[in-house]
Every structure is written in structure tokens, then in C-alpha cells.
Coordinates of C-alpha atoms in Angstrom, one line a residue:
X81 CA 185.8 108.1 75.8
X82 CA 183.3 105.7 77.1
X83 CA 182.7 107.5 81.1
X84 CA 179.5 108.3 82.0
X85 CA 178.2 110.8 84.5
X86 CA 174.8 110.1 86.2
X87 CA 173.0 112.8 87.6
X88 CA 170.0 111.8 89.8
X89 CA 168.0 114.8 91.0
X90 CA 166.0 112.9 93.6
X91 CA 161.9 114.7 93.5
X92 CA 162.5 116.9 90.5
X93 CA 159.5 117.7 88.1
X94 CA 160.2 118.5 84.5
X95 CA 158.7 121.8 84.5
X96 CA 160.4 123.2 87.0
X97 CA 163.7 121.7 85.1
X98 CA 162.5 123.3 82.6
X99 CA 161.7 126.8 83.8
X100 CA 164.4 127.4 86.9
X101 CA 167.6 125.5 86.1
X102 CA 168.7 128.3 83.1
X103 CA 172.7 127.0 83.1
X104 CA 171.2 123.7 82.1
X105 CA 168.7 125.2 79.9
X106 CA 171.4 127.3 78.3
X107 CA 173.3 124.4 77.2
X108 CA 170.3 123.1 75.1
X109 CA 169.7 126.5 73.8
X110 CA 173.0 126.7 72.6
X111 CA 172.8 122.9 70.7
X112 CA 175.2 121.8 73.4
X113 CA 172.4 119.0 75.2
X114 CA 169.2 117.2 74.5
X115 CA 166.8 117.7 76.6
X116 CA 164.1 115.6 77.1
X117 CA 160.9 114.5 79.1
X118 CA 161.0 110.9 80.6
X119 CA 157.8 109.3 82.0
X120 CA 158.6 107.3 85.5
X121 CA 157.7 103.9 85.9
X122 CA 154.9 103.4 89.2
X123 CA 155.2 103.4 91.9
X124 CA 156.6 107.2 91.8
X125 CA 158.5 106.5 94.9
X126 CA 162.4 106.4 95.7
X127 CA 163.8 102.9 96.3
X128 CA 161.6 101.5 93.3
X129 CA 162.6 104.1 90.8
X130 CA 166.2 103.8 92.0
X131 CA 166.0 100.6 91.3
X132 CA 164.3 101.3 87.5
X133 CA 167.2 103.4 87.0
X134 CA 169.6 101.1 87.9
X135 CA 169.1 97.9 86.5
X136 CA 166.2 98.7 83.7
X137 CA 163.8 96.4 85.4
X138 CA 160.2 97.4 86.7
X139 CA 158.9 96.9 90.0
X140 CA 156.5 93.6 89.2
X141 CA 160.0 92.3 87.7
X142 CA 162.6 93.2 90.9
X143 CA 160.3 93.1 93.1
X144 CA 161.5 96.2 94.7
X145 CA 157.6 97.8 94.7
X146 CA 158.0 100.0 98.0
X147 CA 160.4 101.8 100.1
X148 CA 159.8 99.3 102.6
X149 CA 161.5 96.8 100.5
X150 CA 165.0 97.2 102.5
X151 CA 166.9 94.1 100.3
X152 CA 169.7 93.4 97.9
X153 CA 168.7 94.1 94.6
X154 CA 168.3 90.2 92.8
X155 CA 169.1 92.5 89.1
X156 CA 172.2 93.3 87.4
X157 CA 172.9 97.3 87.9
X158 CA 175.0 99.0 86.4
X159 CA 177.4 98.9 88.9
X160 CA 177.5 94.6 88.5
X161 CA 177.8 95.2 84.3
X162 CA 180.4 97.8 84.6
X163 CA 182.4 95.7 87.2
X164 CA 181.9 92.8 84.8
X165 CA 183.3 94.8 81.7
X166 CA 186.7 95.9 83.6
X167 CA 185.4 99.0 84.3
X168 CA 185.2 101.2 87.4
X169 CA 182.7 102.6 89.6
X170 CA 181.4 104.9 91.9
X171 CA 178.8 106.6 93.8
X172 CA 177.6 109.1 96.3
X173 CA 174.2 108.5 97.0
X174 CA 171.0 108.4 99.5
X175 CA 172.3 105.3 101.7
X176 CA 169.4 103.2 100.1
X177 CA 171.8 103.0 97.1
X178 CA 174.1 101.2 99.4
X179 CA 171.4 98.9 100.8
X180 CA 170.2 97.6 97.2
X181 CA 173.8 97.3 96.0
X182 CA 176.4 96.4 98.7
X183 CA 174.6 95.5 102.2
X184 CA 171.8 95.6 103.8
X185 CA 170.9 96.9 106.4
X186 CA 173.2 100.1 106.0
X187 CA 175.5 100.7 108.9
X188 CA 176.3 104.3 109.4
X189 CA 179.8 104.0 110.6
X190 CA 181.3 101.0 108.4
X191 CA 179.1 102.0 105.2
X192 CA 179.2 105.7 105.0
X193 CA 182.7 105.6 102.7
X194 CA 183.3 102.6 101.0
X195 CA 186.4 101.0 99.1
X196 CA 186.5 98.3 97.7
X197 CA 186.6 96.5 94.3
X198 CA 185.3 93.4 94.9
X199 CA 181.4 94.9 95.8
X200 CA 178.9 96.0 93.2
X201 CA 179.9 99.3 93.8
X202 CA 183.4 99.8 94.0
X203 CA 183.7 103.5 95.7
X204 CA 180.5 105.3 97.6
X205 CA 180.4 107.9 99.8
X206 CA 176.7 107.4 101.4
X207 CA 174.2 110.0 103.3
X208 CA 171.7 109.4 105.2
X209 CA 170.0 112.5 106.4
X210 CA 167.4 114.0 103.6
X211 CA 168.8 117.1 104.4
X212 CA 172.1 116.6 103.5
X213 CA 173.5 119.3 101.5
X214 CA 173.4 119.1 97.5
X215 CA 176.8 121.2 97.4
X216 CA 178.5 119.1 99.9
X217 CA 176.9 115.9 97.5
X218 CA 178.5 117.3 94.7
X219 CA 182.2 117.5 96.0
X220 CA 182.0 114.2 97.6
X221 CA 181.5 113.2 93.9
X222 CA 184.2 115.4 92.3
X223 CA 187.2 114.1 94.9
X224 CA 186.1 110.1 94.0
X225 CA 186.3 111.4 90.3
X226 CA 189.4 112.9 90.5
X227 CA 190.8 109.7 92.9
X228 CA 189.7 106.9 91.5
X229 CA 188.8 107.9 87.9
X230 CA 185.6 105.9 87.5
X231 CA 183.6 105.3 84.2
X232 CA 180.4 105.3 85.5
X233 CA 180.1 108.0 88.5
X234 CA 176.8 107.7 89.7
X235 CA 175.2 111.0 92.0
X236 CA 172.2 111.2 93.9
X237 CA 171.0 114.3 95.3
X238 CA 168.5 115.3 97.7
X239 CA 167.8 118.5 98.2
X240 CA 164.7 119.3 95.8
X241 CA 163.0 116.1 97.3
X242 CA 163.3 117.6 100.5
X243 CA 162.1 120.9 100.1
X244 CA 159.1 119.6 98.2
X245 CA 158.0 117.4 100.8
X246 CA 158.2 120.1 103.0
X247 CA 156.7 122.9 101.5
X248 CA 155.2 121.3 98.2
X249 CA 156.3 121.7 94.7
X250 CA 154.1 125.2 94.2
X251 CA 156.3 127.0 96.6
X252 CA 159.5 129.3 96.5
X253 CA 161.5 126.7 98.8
X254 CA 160.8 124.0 95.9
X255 CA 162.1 126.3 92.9
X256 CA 164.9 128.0 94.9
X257 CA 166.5 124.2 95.9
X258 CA 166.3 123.8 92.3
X259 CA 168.0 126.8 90.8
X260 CA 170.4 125.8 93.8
X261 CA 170.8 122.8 92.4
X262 CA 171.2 124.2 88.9
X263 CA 174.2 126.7 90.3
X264 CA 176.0 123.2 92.0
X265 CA 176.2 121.8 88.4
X266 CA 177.1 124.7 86.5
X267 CA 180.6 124.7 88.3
X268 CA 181.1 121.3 87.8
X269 CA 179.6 120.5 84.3
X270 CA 182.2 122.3 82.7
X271 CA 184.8 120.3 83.9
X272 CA 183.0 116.7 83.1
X273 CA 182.7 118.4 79.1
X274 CA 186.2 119.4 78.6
X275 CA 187.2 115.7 80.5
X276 CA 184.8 114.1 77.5
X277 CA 182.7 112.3 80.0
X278 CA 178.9 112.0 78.5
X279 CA 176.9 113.5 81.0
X280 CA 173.1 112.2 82.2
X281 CA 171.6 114.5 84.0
X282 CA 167.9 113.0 85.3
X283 CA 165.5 112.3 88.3
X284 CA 163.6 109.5 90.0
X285 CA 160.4 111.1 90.4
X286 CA 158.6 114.2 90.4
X287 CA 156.3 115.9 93.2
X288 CA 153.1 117.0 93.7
X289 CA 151.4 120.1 95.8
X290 CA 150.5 118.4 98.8
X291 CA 154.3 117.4 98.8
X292 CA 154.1 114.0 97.7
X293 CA 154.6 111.6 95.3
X294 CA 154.2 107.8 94.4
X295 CA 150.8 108.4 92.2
X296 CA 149.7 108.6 88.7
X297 CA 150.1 112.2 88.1
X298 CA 152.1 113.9 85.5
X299 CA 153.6 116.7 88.5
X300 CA 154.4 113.4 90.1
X301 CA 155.6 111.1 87.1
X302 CA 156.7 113.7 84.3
X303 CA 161.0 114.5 85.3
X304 CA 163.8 115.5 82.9
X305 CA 165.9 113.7 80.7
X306 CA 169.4 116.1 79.7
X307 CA 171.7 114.8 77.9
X308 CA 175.2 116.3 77.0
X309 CA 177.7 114.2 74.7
X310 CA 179.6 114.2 71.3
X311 CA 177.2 111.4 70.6
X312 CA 173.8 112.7 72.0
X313 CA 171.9 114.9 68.7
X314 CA 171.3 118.3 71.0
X315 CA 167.9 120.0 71.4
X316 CA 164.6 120.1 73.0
X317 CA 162.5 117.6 71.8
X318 CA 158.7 116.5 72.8
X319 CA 159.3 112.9 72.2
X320 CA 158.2 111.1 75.7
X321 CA 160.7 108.8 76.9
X322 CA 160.0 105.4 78.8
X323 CA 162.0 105.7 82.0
X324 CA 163.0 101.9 81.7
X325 CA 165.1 103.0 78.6
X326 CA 167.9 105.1 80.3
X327 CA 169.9 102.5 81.7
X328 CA 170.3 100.7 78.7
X329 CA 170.9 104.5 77.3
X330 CA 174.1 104.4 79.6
X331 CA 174.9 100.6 78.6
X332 CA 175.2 102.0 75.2
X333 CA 177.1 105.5 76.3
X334 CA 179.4 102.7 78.0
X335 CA 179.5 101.0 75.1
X336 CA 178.6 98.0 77.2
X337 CA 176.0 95.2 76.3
X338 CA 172.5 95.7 78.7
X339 CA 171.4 92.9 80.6
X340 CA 168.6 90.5 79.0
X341 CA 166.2 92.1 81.7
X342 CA 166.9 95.6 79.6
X343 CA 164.1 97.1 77.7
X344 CA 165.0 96.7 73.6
X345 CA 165.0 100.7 73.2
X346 CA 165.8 102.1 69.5
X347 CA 168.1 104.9 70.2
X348 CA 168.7 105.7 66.4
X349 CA 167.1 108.9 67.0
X350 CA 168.9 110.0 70.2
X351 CA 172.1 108.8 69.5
X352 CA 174.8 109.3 66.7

């Protein structure tokens, strides 16, 4: 089945992926998912590395090179290729999504739930408090699954951003929204795998302990790549992987051709 599930843990580092989420953790250990490390593209902040994820582009390319930069995206996404290939979409997501997609500016009554077929994205349920909870995220996701069946379902949670801006990514608050965060999927993720949906499980950015990000640093840069598919060779590998690669990763979990602006990523290795 070519339906794709994409997980965007907004402000996650790898190591904490790697040391608090265990239902995650457990999947790899049990050759169910790959798990790798991906390095983010600069600047490490939000609405640029949204837009990395989305369309496969860099910032010098889409010009998208600040959160400031409150525009339509000029790119193909993901949402624009899978529209173009008959397929449907769907997201809940930070209301930024919205903005670089569908409209800008976001309007909070008219753009909060969207429907309809002829935008970039097709169905969105938008947020726009960084507080927002991850649980309530996750369920807005599950009832435009289970309504409107999309093949690529993209979600974008908050929650670990927020606590690390406010208490830094060395503190109990940081880890705790991310074994929260962990417990979310691990009612849900069990589902998406019986349903045969591949299953992308990454973040934007990571965080450092002054509670920031958008720098050079490996706290701030280094995030998770998990992977959980028929077609994904599980495990934990050390291989680095270029952050500009995973959306021509879902093109190919799609089985839809990437855009010319993709990067030309061998996935021989990830892929069967």
C-alpha cells in the first residue's frame, strides 16, 4: 500500500529519541524499524526546516531562510505532488503549515479546519498556540484518517519544542514531554502497522540548553530519523542522513516521482 504517515516531532534531539521514547525504541530492538540519525539543514529553526521537509529544497533555494518569512511556499510539497498524482492529503499542523501551503496570513476562524480539494492541502486541522496539546494533536490526526482516508497524513507536534524553550533540553520537563510524546504514539502506531501504512516518524530540529535553537550545534541539528515499513531494512544504524533526503524518501514510499528541486538520494541501502 503506497500511504505514508509523517510524524514531525517539532524540537526533538536524537539523543533524547534515543534514550526516553522506549515504545519506539522497542520497535527497532525488535527489527520492526530503522532508526536513524538525520542532520538538519541551517538555519535550525521552524518555518525553514518545515519547509526542507516539505518540498526537499534548502533555504538559499525557497527562500524560506527565517520564521519571519510569513509567504506561500514558491516549491512543490508534498502536498502539490500528491494532489498531482490523484492522491489525497492531509494534515494537522502548527498553523505555519497552513500559511506556506494554503494562505497566508492564517486566519484563526476560517483556517483552523480546512476542506477542500482543490488547495495544496486537501484536509488540515491547524493550531496555533505552542502549547497546544500533543494528545489532542494526535486525535485530530486519527479522525481525518479514519474520514478522509488520506495517503500522505502529515502531523506536526509541539509539545517537546515547547517544553524545551521553556525549561531547556537538560531538564526533566524536556524528557518527560518526550516520553509523553512516545506514550501518544504507542496507542496509535499499532493501528497505522496493521492498516500497512509506512510510517516516518522525524523532527525539524533539535534544541539546545539555553532552550534554543537555529545554530550549528549537534544538540541543535542532530534529530531522529524512524522508519517502520515492509519496505524499510529495520535496525539502528550510524549512517548520517542529509535532512534534504526525506522527502524524496516519502516520494519514493509513495511511489511518486520527486520534483526536479529533490536531492538525487541513493536509497538502495535503506529501502527494499
Amino acid at each position: 500500500m503506497n500511504k505514508v504517515i509523517m510524524v514531525v516531532i517539532d524540537g526533538l534531539q536524537y539523543n533524547v529519541a534515543a534514550t526516553q521514547m522506549g515504545f519506539i525504541n522497542h520497535l527497532v530492538e525488535r527489527n520492526e524499524a530503522a532508526f536513524y540519525k538525520v542532520k538538519s539543514e541551517l538555519p535550525s529553526m521552524s518555518r525553514p526546516l518545515y519547509e526542507v521537509l516539505l518540498t526537499g529544497t534548502p533555504a538559499s533555494v525557497n527562500g524560506i531562510t527565517s520564521n519571519d518569512s510569513i509567504r506561500l511556499s514558491t516549491q512543490k510539497s508534498l502536498f502539490h505532488l500528491t494532489k498531482e498524482n490523484g492522491l489525497r492529503n492531509a494534515a494537522t499542523a502548527f498553523y505555519w503549515v497552513s500559511e506556506l501551503y494554503n494562505r497566508t496570513p492564517f486566519d484563526k476562524v476560517e483556517d483552523r479546519q480546512q476542506v477542500n480539494e482543490d488547495k495544496a492541502i486537501q484536509y488540515g486541522t491547524f493550531y496555533f498556540d505552542d502549547f497546544y496539546p500533543d494528545s489532542h494533536l494526535l486525535l485530530d490526526a486519527e479522525v481525518l484518517r479514519r474520514k478522509h482516508d488520506p495517503h500522505f497524513l502529515y502531523i506536526h507536534t509541539m509539545g517537546v519544542d515547547n517544553a524545551g524553550h521553556i525549561y531547556g533540553s537538560d531538564s526533566k520537563q524536556y524528557r518527560k514531554t518526550a516520553i509523553n510524546m512516545d506514550r501518544y504514539l504507542a496507542e496509535l502506531i499499532p493501528i497505522w502497522m496493521k492498516e500497512g501504512y509506512h510510517i516516518v516518524v522525524t523532527a525539524d530540529h533539535g534544541m539546545n540548553t539555553d532552550g534554543e535553537h537555529g545554530g550549528t550545534g549537534s544538540d541543535e541539528r542532530d534529530v531522529p530519523l524512524f522508519m517502520i515499513s515492509e519496505r524499510v531494512k529495520p535496525g539502528c544504524y550510524e549512517q548520517v542522513i542529509p535532512q534534504l533526503a526525506i522527502t524524496p524518501l516519502i516520494c519514493k514510499l509513495l511511489q511518486i516521482a520527486p520534483s526536479e528541486a529533490m536531492l538525487d538520494y541513493d536509497f538502495s541501502d535503506m529501502i527494499r
